[in-house]
């Protein structure tokens, strides 16, 4: 049964902001729930947790609100022996606690003038609050929640969702969202970026949660990297022509521009390499939010990700005037995203690029994480609603045959990034499930949905009705029970 654990005091006003209403309506209640209504049958051949990060602003913004400003909240569902338990908790960041004490927002959002922040916080970009609302991974037995503008990184207990605090190894400039966990070694690979030289750092944290490696990565100026990739022997960072102009920074404004006449650059670093070991590769001008995977093939390092045809699209006319610029930069159709492949020849320094599929507007993909760093065959991407940052369905790409399968969530139903779960004793790369939270605006509820990864077109294996309608979100992670701290492993 659902149990209301806590109701966070909120001062958010009612308004018509497209990312504070509808499927983006914030949550302030924290629940524990078991014995939930189930449509279908929960598989008994999976054991672990699905965790999704969402943005839930508790107080009115000082300036214009952007959905990436909202306070981080984790939603977790635990599967074991054909049963499921759910809970959700805010990430108790230092910024969240300070604003709870003040009863109002203290930091400007990412679209505002930093001079209007009442407080300055921590990390490389202290003019905005580290809301820990962007990405989530599991490393060294615990959940790690991160922020896109290089926050502190917060650990949470995977049984209780209690915020455990900040790791002592986190560098002064923080860590970006999208650190990567290598399943073969248990290592966490991370980067950060800042507005001061050398503008980027790269590091490795061991499976014991201790910093093993940390080096500067010199860039020509401040950049806005969002993701990275790795293979067994290399890490791949990026220098895209998306950046804050120095003149704007000097005036106190963080307004990114995209220069289509500049190439994209990729830094290939041996996992424990030194700055002088970095090899730079040039490629077609673009911006990439998310990469899928990388692997080594002879002299080549092969990397897949989501290429943007139009990284700075024109304002989106289908929304209200004041939101048009923001909406276009959140709209997959405006950005024209598609699956793309880069091949970096480590012997010759040559880059070869290939568009993998022509017809789909896709992003936020996942793979079977057992193949991270290895050659993979299947990618599971989301499709987006035209005009809004909402996910309307899934596409499975078979990179070997070119075949695709598609599943639409349905009118008024919006999902989240859907990690792959391998069945116990799986016999193939796609032998398992995809898991997602879906917000259903028609029935005013949310549910956890499992799809058969071999046949997503068949529709849900099961639907687990959550105790409340949850806010739409972005990133998510699956972790098997044996990856978690001992308190939540199956006995």
Tab-separated table of C-alpha atoms in Angstrom:
chain	number	residue	atom	x	y	z
A	1	UNK	CA	0.000	0.000	0.000
A	2	UNK	CA	1.198	3.601	-0.587
A	3	UNK	CA	2.503	5.497	2.431
A	4	UNK	CA	3.015	9.265	2.289
A	5	UNK	CA	6.396	9.693	3.964
A	6	UNK	CA	6.925	13.426	3.603
A	7	UNK	CA	5.366	16.497	2.005
A	8	UNK	CA	7.963	19.126	1.137
A	9	UNK	CA	6.865	22.716	1.914
A	10	UNK	CA	6.553	24.442	-1.464
A	11	UNK	CA	5.861	28.049	-2.477
A	12	UNK	CA	5.534	27.469	-6.229
A	13	UNK	CA	2.791	29.599	-7.778
A	14	UNK	CA	0.254	28.356	-10.294
A	15	UNK	CA	1.143	29.546	-13.795
A	16	UNK	CA	1.001	28.565	-17.433
A	17	UNK	CA	4.682	27.723	-17.944
A	18	UNK	CA	4.811	24.682	-20.301
A	19	UNK	CA	7.432	23.008	-18.106
A	20	UNK	CA	5.543	23.530	-14.840
A	21	UNK	CA	2.172	22.213	-16.032
A	22	UNK	CA	0.713	19.109	-17.666
A	23	UNK	CA	3.153	16.208	-17.714
A	24	UNK	CA	5.791	18.532	-16.220
A	25	UNK	CA	3.773	19.366	-13.103
A	26	UNK	CA	6.228	19.063	-10.172
A	27	UNK	CA	5.922	16.617	-7.288
A	28	UNK	CA	6.384	17.575	-3.645
A	29	UNK	CA	5.219	14.352	-1.951
A	30	UNK	CA	7.577	11.511	-1.066
A	31	UNK	CA	6.098	8.006	-1.000
A	32	UNK	CA	6.875	4.419	-0.140
A	33	UNK	CA	4.609	1.885	-1.851
A	34	UNK	CA	4.253	-1.869	-2.201
A	35	UNK	CA	1.322	-4.070	-3.166
A	36	UNK	CA	0.562	-1.756	-6.091
A	37	UNK	CA	-1.985	-2.543	-8.796
A	38	UNK	CA	-0.373	-4.605	-11.557
A	39	UNK	CA	-1.747	-5.069	-15.057
A	40	UNK	CA	-0.154	-8.217	-16.457
A	41	UNK	CA	2.518	-10.147	-14.559
A	42	UNK	CA	5.789	-8.830	-13.131
A	43	UNK	CA	8.645	-11.008	-14.449
A	44	UNK	CA	10.397	-13.111	-11.836
A	45	UNK	CA	13.645	-13.334	-13.837
A	46	UNK	CA	14.928	-9.830	-12.959
A	47	UNK	CA	16.352	-8.576	-9.667
A	48	UNK	CA	17.461	-4.994	-9.160
A	49	UNK	CA	16.409	-1.329	-9.197
A	50	UNK	CA	15.231	1.154	-11.807
A	51	UNK	CA	15.958	4.778	-10.856
A	52	UNK	CA	14.904	7.912	-12.692
A	53	UNK	CA	15.896	11.513	-12.009
A	54	UNK	CA	13.324	14.309	-12.421
A	55	UNK	CA	13.234	18.100	-12.007
A	56	UNK	CA	10.777	19.467	-9.420
A	57	UNK	CA	11.110	23.175	-8.510
A	58	UNK	CA	9.863	23.816	-4.987
A	59	UNK	CA	9.892	27.634	-5.116
A	60	UNK	CA	9.172	30.297	-7.726
A	61	UNK	CA	12.181	31.059	-9.909
A	62	UNK	CA	14.023	34.334	-9.417
A	63	UNK	CA	14.058	34.844	-13.173
A	64	UNK	CA	12.803	32.813	-16.112
A	65	UNK	CA	12.430	29.140	-15.230
A	66	UNK	CA	14.093	26.430	-17.304
A	67	UNK	CA	13.199	22.754	-16.654
A	68	UNK	CA	16.836	21.927	-15.957
A	69	UNK	CA	16.720	24.270	-12.919
A	70	UNK	CA	14.275	22.112	-10.944
A	71	UNK	CA	15.304	20.331	-7.741
A	72	UNK	CA	16.355	16.741	-8.323
A	73	UNK	CA	13.999	13.983	-7.227
A	74	UNK	CA	14.729	10.286	-7.637
A	75	UNK	CA	11.983	7.753	-8.349
A	76	UNK	CA	13.009	4.145	-7.719
A	77	UNK	CA	11.249	0.839	-8.232
A	78	UNK	CA	12.736	-2.356	-6.807
A	79	UNK	CA	12.077	-5.684	-8.553
A	80	UNK	CA	12.636	-9.040	-6.898
A	81	UNK	CA	10.923	-12.448	-7.102
A	82	UNK	CA	8.096	-11.137	-9.257
A	83	UNK	CA	7.261	-8.262	-6.871
A	84	UNK	CA	7.850	-4.511	-6.987
A	85	UNK	CA	8.299	-1.736	-4.419
A	86	UNK	CA	8.401	1.998	-5.183
A	87	UNK	CA	9.763	5.054	-3.422
A	88	UNK	CA	10.719	8.604	-4.331
A	89	UNK	CA	12.846	11.203	-2.550
A	90	UNK	CA	14.281	14.641	-3.210
A	91	UNK	CA	18.061	14.775	-3.448
A	92	UNK	CA	18.995	16.774	-0.372
A	93	UNK	CA	21.646	18.986	-1.963
A	94	UNK	CA	23.171	21.871	-0.078
A	95	UNK	CA	21.212	24.232	-2.341
A	96	UNK	CA	17.933	22.414	-1.679
A	97	UNK	CA	18.452	22.584	2.083
A	98	UNK	CA	19.412	26.277	1.958
A	99	UNK	CA	16.296	27.174	-0.014
A	100	UNK	CA	14.102	25.085	2.291
A	101	UNK	CA	15.465	27.045	5.217
A	102	UNK	CA	14.946	30.375	3.423
A	103	UNK	CA	11.526	29.429	2.051
A	104	UNK	CA	12.349	30.837	-1.394
A	105	UNK	CA	14.729	30.480	-4.345
A	106	UNK	CA	18.216	31.816	-3.721
A	107	UNK	CA	19.848	31.101	-7.073
A	108	UNK	CA	19.074	32.344	-10.563
A	109	UNK	CA	18.386	29.671	-13.161
A	110	UNK	CA	20.480	28.842	-16.218
A	111	UNK	CA	18.611	31.404	-18.355
A	112	UNK	CA	19.062	34.325	-15.934
A	113	UNK	CA	21.635	36.960	-15.074
A	114	UNK	CA	23.947	35.499	-12.407
A	115	UNK	CA	24.091	38.897	-10.666
A	116	UNK	CA	20.509	38.253	-9.515
A	117	UNK	CA	21.457	35.184	-7.468
A	118	UNK	CA	21.217	35.829	-3.739
A	119	UNK	CA	23.759	33.101	-3.046
A	120	UNK	CA	26.740	31.582	-4.768
A	121	UNK	CA	27.273	27.927	-4.246
A	122	UNK	CA	29.924	25.365	-5.006
A	123	UNK	CA	31.736	23.958	-8.013
A	124	UNK	CA	32.715	25.450	-11.353
A	125	UNK	CA	29.377	27.190	-12.023
A	126	UNK	CA	28.352	28.488	-8.609
A	127	UNK	CA	26.080	31.208	-9.999
A	128	UNK	CA	23.363	28.567	-10.397
A	129	UNK	CA	22.213	25.968	-7.897
A	130	UNK	CA	23.516	22.430	-8.108
A	131	UNK	CA	20.096	20.780	-8.133
A	132	UNK	CA	21.507	17.306	-8.916
A	133	UNK	CA	18.629	16.824	-11.360
A	134	UNK	CA	20.282	15.692	-14.596
A	135	UNK	CA	21.733	12.188	-14.530
A	136	UNK	CA	21.897	9.150	-12.286
A	137	UNK	CA	24.218	6.104	-12.222
A	138	UNK	CA	25.067	3.357	-9.753
A	139	UNK	CA	28.698	3.049	-8.701
A	140	UNK	CA	30.496	1.398	-5.784
A	141	UNK	CA	27.186	0.040	-4.488
A	142	UNK	CA	25.362	3.368	-4.185
A	143	UNK	CA	23.374	5.739	-6.405
A	144	UNK	CA	25.220	8.794	-7.733
A	145	UNK	CA	23.102	11.764	-8.842
A	146	UNK	CA	24.764	14.508	-10.929
A	147	UNK	CA	24.126	17.942	-12.446
A	148	UNK	CA	24.856	19.073	-15.998
A	149	UNK	CA	26.783	22.214	-15.027
A	150	UNK	CA	29.341	20.360	-12.943
A	151	UNK	CA	27.878	19.985	-9.488
A	152	UNK	CA	29.196	18.104	-6.516
A	153	UNK	CA	27.648	14.706	-7.179
A	154	UNK	CA	25.443	13.284	-4.435
A	155	UNK	CA	25.431	9.696	-3.185
A	156	UNK	CA	22.136	8.090	-2.160
A	157	UNK	CA	21.395	4.820	-0.420
A	158	UNK	CA	19.844	2.383	-2.945
A	159	UNK	CA	17.568	0.915	-0.286
A	160	UNK	CA	16.211	4.006	1.474
A	161	UNK	CA	17.000	6.748	-1.093
A	162	UNK	CA	18.452	8.767	1.785
A	163	UNK	CA	21.005	11.346	0.613
A	164	UNK	CA	24.388	10.212	1.962
A	165	UNK	CA	26.383	13.298	0.982
A	166	UNK	CA	29.231	14.305	-1.308
A	167	UNK	CA	32.235	12.103	-2.004
A	168	UNK	CA	35.585	13.362	-0.734
A	169	UNK	CA	37.236	12.687	-4.102
A	170	UNK	CA	35.063	15.199	-6.005
A	171	UNK	CA	37.394	17.871	-7.493
A	172	UNK	CA	37.033	21.583	-6.803
A	173	UNK	CA	35.395	22.126	-10.212
A	174	UNK	CA	32.911	19.324	-9.515
A	175	UNK	CA	31.833	16.597	-11.908
A	176	UNK	CA	29.599	16.885	-14.928
A	177	UNK	CA	26.518	14.831	-15.563
A	178	UNK	CA	27.112	11.582	-17.476
A	179	UNK	CA	30.063	10.015	-15.723
A	180	UNK	CA	30.407	6.475	-17.056
A	181	UNK	CA	30.645	3.214	-15.136
A	182	UNK	CA	32.654	0.473	-16.834
A	183	UNK	CA	30.887	-2.797	-15.944
A	184	UNK	CA	34.054	-4.781	-16.663
A	185	UNK	CA	36.170	-2.965	-14.045
A	186	UNK	CA	33.697	-1.147	-11.805
A	187	UNK	CA	35.543	2.114	-12.472
A	188	UNK	CA	33.793	5.475	-12.777
A	189	UNK	CA	35.109	7.716	-15.582
A	190	UNK	CA	34.239	11.406	-15.294
A	191	UNK	CA	34.989	14.897	-16.615
A	192	UNK	CA	34.252	18.470	-15.645
A	193	UNK	CA	34.362	21.829	-17.400
A	194	UNK	CA	34.699	25.439	-16.289
A	195	UNK	CA	35.164	29.032	-17.451
A	196	UNK	CA	38.842	29.164	-16.500
A	197	UNK	CA	41.904	27.449	-17.972
A	198	UNK	CA	42.493	24.610	-18.691
A	199	UNK	CA	38.650	24.499	-19.030
A	200	UNK	CA	38.310	20.704	-18.602
A	201	UNK	CA	39.553	17.856	-16.411
A	202	UNK	CA	39.219	14.082	-16.699
A	203	UNK	CA	39.438	11.447	-13.995
A	204	UNK	CA	38.957	7.830	-12.960
A	205	UNK	CA	37.487	6.597	-9.668
A	206	UNK	CA	38.023	2.984	-8.673
A	207	UNK	CA	35.365	0.428	-7.668
A	208	UNK	CA	36.419	1.222	-4.074
A	209	UNK	CA	35.206	4.815	-4.655
A	210	UNK	CA	38.717	6.284	-4.412
A	211	UNK	CA	40.192	8.696	-6.957
A	212	UNK	CA	42.795	6.864	-9.074
A	213	UNK	CA	43.555	9.359	-11.846
A	214	UNK	CA	42.921	13.060	-12.553
A	215	UNK	CA	44.411	15.224	-15.339
A	216	UNK	CA	43.799	18.574	-17.044
A	217	UNK	CA	42.481	18.605	-20.626
A	218	UNK	CA	43.406	21.918	-22.209
A	219	UNK	CA	40.761	23.531	-24.436
A	220	UNK	CA	40.886	26.792	-26.438
A	221	UNK	CA	38.272	28.357	-24.154
A	222	UNK	CA	35.112	27.633	-22.176
A	223	UNK	CA	32.953	24.916	-23.710
A	224	UNK	CA	29.666	23.129	-22.952
A	225	UNK	CA	30.383	19.384	-23.141
A	226	UNK	CA	27.556	17.204	-21.864
A	227	UNK	CA	28.611	13.562	-22.271
A	228	UNK	CA	31.614	11.296	-22.810
A	229	UNK	CA	32.293	7.764	-24.012
A	230	UNK	CA	34.776	4.969	-23.323
A	231	UNK	CA	36.221	1.723	-24.633
A	232	UNK	CA	38.338	-0.783	-22.684
A	233	UNK	CA	41.516	1.240	-23.241
A	234	UNK	CA	40.381	4.786	-24.041
A	235	UNK	CA	38.114	7.588	-22.899
A	236	UNK	CA	36.661	10.030	-25.436
A	237	UNK	CA	35.946	13.649	-24.532
A	238	UNK	CA	34.741	16.395	-26.850
A	239	UNK	CA	35.268	20.014	-27.843
A	240	UNK	CA	32.182	21.077	-29.792
A	241	UNK	CA	31.774	24.558	-31.283
A	242	UNK	CA	29.110	25.349	-28.660
A	243	UNK	CA	30.505	27.766	-26.104
A	244	UNK	CA	30.097	30.862	-23.975
A	245	UNK	CA	31.758	33.852	-25.707
A	246	UNK	CA	34.354	35.419	-23.441
A	247	UNK	CA	32.889	38.908	-23.898
A	248	UNK	CA	29.510	37.668	-22.627
A	249	UNK	CA	31.136	35.937	-19.661
A	250	UNK	CA	33.046	39.121	-18.819
A	251	UNK	CA	29.688	40.918	-18.701
A	252	UNK	CA	28.251	38.223	-16.436
A	253	UNK	CA	26.080	36.410	-18.992
A	254	UNK	CA	26.161	32.678	-19.765
A	255	UNK	CA	24.649	32.736	-23.261
A	256	UNK	CA	25.905	29.880	-25.493
A	257	UNK	CA	26.523	30.313	-29.202
A	258	UNK	CA	27.165	27.710	-31.898
A	259	UNK	CA	29.728	28.367	-34.639
A	260	UNK	CA	28.914	26.057	-37.563
A	261	UNK	CA	32.181	27.046	-39.272
A	262	UNK	CA	34.251	25.416	-36.541
A	263	UNK	CA	34.842	21.645	-36.574
A	264	UNK	CA	33.915	19.283	-33.787
A	265	UNK	CA	36.946	17.893	-31.965
A	266	UNK	CA	37.292	14.682	-29.990
A	267	UNK	CA	40.003	13.943	-27.427
A	268	UNK	CA	41.027	10.283	-27.245
A	269	UNK	CA	42.788	9.592	-23.945
A	270	UNK	CA	44.255	6.314	-22.713
A	271	UNK	CA	42.296	5.500	-19.574
A	272	UNK	CA	45.240	6.427	-17.371
A	273	UNK	CA	46.885	8.706	-19.912
A	274	UNK	CA	48.685	11.982	-19.333
A	275	UNK	CA	47.827	15.275	-21.083
A	276	UNK	CA	50.603	14.693	-23.624
A	277	UNK	CA	49.039	11.333	-24.555
A	278	UNK	CA	45.806	12.921	-25.812
A	279	UNK	CA	45.113	12.509	-29.542
A	280	UNK	CA	42.715	15.020	-31.104
A	281	UNK	CA	40.408	14.140	-34.008
A	282	UNK	CA	38.406	16.639	-36.063
A	283	UNK	CA	34.911	15.904	-37.384
A	284	UNK	CA	31.863	17.572	-38.892
A	285	UNK	CA	30.528	20.563	-36.984
A	286	UNK	CA	27.684	19.575	-34.634
A	287	UNK	CA	26.670	19.271	-31.018
A	288	UNK	CA	25.939	15.969	-29.266
A	289	UNK	CA	24.041	15.649	-26.019
A	290	UNK	CA	24.395	11.882	-25.644
A	291	UNK	CA	26.669	9.114	-26.861
A	292	UNK	CA	25.684	5.461	-26.951
A	293	UNK	CA	28.824	3.395	-26.819
A	294	UNK	CA	32.378	3.026	-28.149
A	295	UNK	CA	34.533	0.012	-28.946
A	296	UNK	CA	37.880	-0.844	-30.496
A	297	UNK	CA	38.102	-2.470	-33.930
A	298	UNK	CA	41.639	-2.921	-35.279
A	299	UNK	CA	43.281	0.515	-35.466
A	300	UNK	CA	39.911	2.202	-35.171
A	301	UNK	CA	37.955	3.478	-32.229
A	302	UNK	CA	34.244	3.332	-33.154
A	303	UNK	CA	31.725	5.569	-31.369
A	304	UNK	CA	27.941	5.933	-31.769
A	305	UNK	CA	25.879	8.909	-30.627
A	306	UNK	CA	23.114	11.355	-31.546
A	307	UNK	CA	24.191	13.950	-34.102
A	308	UNK	CA	22.313	17.266	-34.219
A	309	UNK	CA	21.694	18.715	-37.677
A	310	UNK	CA	20.682	22.076	-36.193
A	311	UNK	CA	22.201	22.621	-32.724
A	312	UNK	CA	20.847	26.192	-32.435
A	313	UNK	CA	17.417	26.026	-34.107
A	314	UNK	CA	15.128	28.954	-34.779
A	315	UNK	CA	12.513	29.782	-32.106
A	316	UNK	CA	9.609	27.365	-32.079
A	317	UNK	CA	6.503	29.225	-33.247
A	318	UNK	CA	4.040	26.618	-31.932
A	319	UNK	CA	4.481	27.746	-28.303
A	320	UNK	CA	3.890	31.063	-26.548
A	321	UNK	CA	6.304	33.836	-27.545
A	322	UNK	CA	8.234	33.965	-24.267
A	323	UNK	CA	9.034	30.235	-24.421
A	324	UNK	CA	9.862	29.856	-28.128
A	325	UNK	CA	13.662	29.967	-27.887
A	326	UNK	CA	13.786	27.640	-24.880
A	327	UNK	CA	11.351	25.170	-26.453
A	328	UNK	CA	13.279	24.897	-29.733
A	329	UNK	CA	16.459	23.941	-27.869
A	330	UNK	CA	14.565	21.154	-26.072
A	331	UNK	CA	12.757	19.835	-29.143
A	332	UNK	CA	14.271	16.794	-30.875
A	333	UNK	CA	12.480	17.712	-34.107
A	334	UNK	CA	14.015	21.206	-34.102
A	335	UNK	CA	17.475	19.842	-33.272
A	336	UNK	CA	17.060	17.135	-35.958
A	337	UNK	CA	18.792	14.408	-33.947
A	338	UNK	CA	19.725	11.042	-35.452
A	339	UNK	CA	21.993	8.070	-34.790
A	340	UNK	CA	25.504	8.718	-36.060
A	341	UNK	CA	28.830	6.879	-36.071
A	342	UNK	CA	32.377	8.234	-35.829
A	343	UNK	CA	35.446	6.127	-36.614
A	344	UNK	CA	38.758	7.440	-35.266
A	345	UNK	CA	41.811	5.772	-36.820
A	346	UNK	CA	44.444	5.776	-34.097
A	347	UNK	CA	47.199	4.983	-36.593
A	348	UNK	CA	46.450	7.642	-39.236
A	349	UNK	CA	44.548	10.290	-37.264
A	350	UNK	CA	41.685	10.150	-39.787
A	351	UNK	CA	38.009	10.494	-38.853
A	352	UNK	CA	35.289	8.768	-40.885
A	353	UNK	CA	31.620	9.578	-40.202
A	354	UNK	CA	28.420	7.761	-41.083
A	355	UNK	CA	24.748	8.508	-40.575
A	356	UNK	CA	23.245	5.217	-39.371
A	357	UNK	CA	19.543	5.923	-40.033
A	358	UNK	CA	17.839	8.613	-42.092
A	359	UNK	CA	14.221	8.669	-41.077
A	360	UNK	CA	13.970	8.836	-37.276
A	361	UNK	CA	14.198	11.775	-34.890
A	362	UNK	CA	15.617	9.927	-31.872
A	363	UNK	CA	17.681	10.521	-28.706
A	364	UNK	CA	18.156	9.352	-25.091
A	365	UNK	CA	19.154	5.849	-26.082
A	366	UNK	CA	20.264	2.839	-24.085
A	367	UNK	CA	22.046	-0.437	-24.774
A	368	UNK	CA	22.576	-3.673	-22.897
A	369	UNK	CA	25.197	-2.336	-20.453
A	370	UNK	CA	27.040	-5.659	-20.456
A	371	UNK	CA	28.208	-4.496	-23.922
A	372	UNK	CA	29.468	-1.091	-22.768
A	373	UNK	CA	32.892	-0.666	-24.334
A	374	UNK	CA	32.256	-3.662	-26.609
A	375	UNK	CA	30.697	-3.941	-30.063
A	376	UNK	CA	26.927	-3.761	-29.651
A	377	UNK	CA	24.120	-4.673	-32.020
A	378	UNK	CA	20.999	-3.090	-30.524
A	379	UNK	CA	20.150	0.484	-29.511
A	380	UNK	CA	16.874	1.498	-27.837
A	381	UNK	CA	16.034	5.185	-28.418
A	382	UNK	CA	13.115	7.413	-27.486
A	383	UNK	CA	11.022	9.440	-29.905
A	384	UNK	CA	9.829	12.913	-28.966
A	385	UNK	CA	6.662	14.955	-29.255
A	386	UNK	CA	7.018	17.726	-31.813
A	387	UNK	CA	7.364	20.989	-29.916
A	388	UNK	CA	7.930	19.771	-26.352
A	389	UNK	CA	10.549	17.886	-24.383
A	390	UNK	CA	8.323	14.838	-23.933
A	391	UNK	CA	9.036	11.238	-24.957
A	392	UNK	CA	6.234	9.544	-26.873
A	393	UNK	CA	7.632	6.124	-27.777
A	394	UNK	CA	10.586	3.793	-28.323
A	395	UNK	CA	12.529	2.593	-31.365
A	396	UNK	CA	14.779	-0.469	-31.358
A	397	UNK	CA	17.565	-0.263	-33.932
A	398	UNK	CA	19.326	-3.407	-35.129
A	399	UNK	CA	22.706	-2.065	-36.282
A	400	UNK	CA	23.577	-5.378	-37.932
A	401	UNK	CA	20.547	-5.745	-40.228
A	402	UNK	CA	19.210	-2.190	-40.268
A	403	UNK	CA	15.808	-3.386	-39.037
A	404	UNK	CA	13.747	-1.325	-36.606
A	405	UNK	CA	10.882	-1.952	-34.209
A	406	UNK	CA	8.739	0.824	-32.774
A	407	UNK	CA	6.342	1.156	-29.872
A	408	UNK	CA	4.258	4.267	-29.193
A	409	UNK	CA	3.184	4.915	-25.609
A	410	UNK	CA	-0.183	6.299	-26.764
A	411	UNK	CA	-1.894	9.667	-26.985
A	412	UNK	CA	-1.273	11.726	-23.855
A	413	UNK	CA	1.234	9.185	-22.453
A	414	UNK	CA	4.858	10.235	-21.935
A	415	UNK	CA	7.763	8.006	-20.944
A	416	UNK	CA	11.355	8.342	-19.831
A	417	UNK	CA	14.720	6.989	-20.845
A	418	UNK	CA	14.346	3.198	-20.830
A	419	UNK	CA	17.332	1.122	-19.659
A	420	UNK	CA	17.779	-2.489	-20.728
A	421	UNK	CA	17.413	-5.250	-18.123
A	422	UNK	CA	18.984	-8.593	-18.950
A	423	UNK	CA	16.988	-11.655	-17.926
A	424	UNK	CA	18.700	-14.027	-15.551
A	425	UNK	CA	20.617	-16.541	-17.673
A	426	UNK	CA	20.078	-14.426	-20.814
A	427	UNK	CA	21.167	-16.089	-24.062
A	428	UNK	CA	21.469	-13.091	-26.408
A	429	UNK	CA	22.173	-9.347	-26.373
A	430	UNK	CA	18.470	-8.435	-26.503
A	431	UNK	CA	17.225	-11.176	-24.160
A	432	UNK	CA	15.581	-9.009	-21.536
A	433	UNK	CA	13.310	-6.059	-20.922
A	434	UNK	CA	13.106	-2.298	-21.291
A	435	UNK	CA	11.790	-0.403	-18.276
A	436	UNK	CA	10.279	3.080	-18.197
A	437	UNK	CA	8.022	5.294	-16.120
A	438	UNK	CA	5.053	6.577	-18.126
A	439	UNK	CA	2.938	9.559	-17.135
A	440	UNK	CA	-0.619	9.156	-18.441
A	441	UNK	CA	-2.409	12.501	-18.697
A	442	UNK	CA	-5.656	10.813	-19.742
A	443	UNK	CA	-5.974	8.760	-16.549
A	444	UNK	CA	-4.082	11.260	-14.355
A	445	UNK	CA	-1.611	8.634	-13.161
A	446	UNK	CA	1.869	7.232	-13.687
A	447	UNK	CA	2.951	3.657	-14.142
A	448	UNK	CA	6.108	1.610	-14.504
A	449	UNK	CA	6.060	-0.320	-17.772
A	450	UNK	CA	8.190	-3.288	-18.851
A	451	UNK	CA	8.565	-4.188	-22.546
A	452	UNK	CA	10.052	-7.361	-24.014
A	453	UNK	CA	13.262	-6.081	-25.654
A	454	UNK	CA	13.069	-8.785	-28.328
A	455	UNK	CA	9.624	-7.603	-29.406
A	456	UNK	CA	8.781	-4.098	-28.186
A	457	UNK	CA	5.931	-3.893	-30.697
A	458	UNK	CA	4.007	-6.446	-28.614
A	459	UNK	CA	3.433	-3.789	-25.968
A	460	UNK	CA	3.750	-3.935	-22.175
A	461	UNK	CA	4.623	-7.146	-20.381
A	462	UNK	CA	3.248	-5.462	-17.290
A	463	UNK	CA	2.108	-2.070	-15.976
A	464	UNK	CA	2.605	-1.201	-12.302
A	465	UNK	CA	0.416	1.699	-11.175
A	466	UNK	CA	2.386	4.178	-9.044
A	467	UNK	CA	0.852	5.938	-6.026
A	468	UNK	CA	0.919	9.352	-7.729
A	469	UNK	CA	1.335	11.016	-11.124
A	470	UNK	CA	5.005	11.887	-11.412
A	471	UNK	CA	6.698	14.670	-13.314
A	472	UNK	CA	8.227	13.971	-16.698
A	473	UNK	CA	11.991	13.572	-16.593
A	474	UNK	CA	15.149	12.743	-18.489
A	475	UNK	CA	17.705	10.158	-17.410
A	476	UNK	CA	17.459	6.805	-15.697
A	477	UNK	CA	19.519	3.750	-14.772
A	478	UNK	CA	19.031	0.050	-14.097
A	479	UNK	CA	21.294	-1.785	-11.658
A	480	UNK	CA	21.225	-5.491	-10.880
A	481	UNK	CA	21.037	-6.487	-7.222
A	482	UNK	CA	24.651	-7.656	-7.194
A	483	UNK	CA	25.783	-4.115	-8.104
A	484	UNK	CA	24.200	-2.620	-4.989
A	485	UNK	CA	25.419	-2.186	-1.458
A	486	UNK	CA	24.899	-5.374	0.583
A	487	UNK	CA	21.837	-3.998	2.400
A	488	UNK	CA	19.706	-4.328	-0.745
A	489	UNK	CA	21.116	-7.438	-2.376
A	490	UNK	CA	18.905	-10.468	-2.474
A	491	UNK	CA	19.693	-12.818	0.409
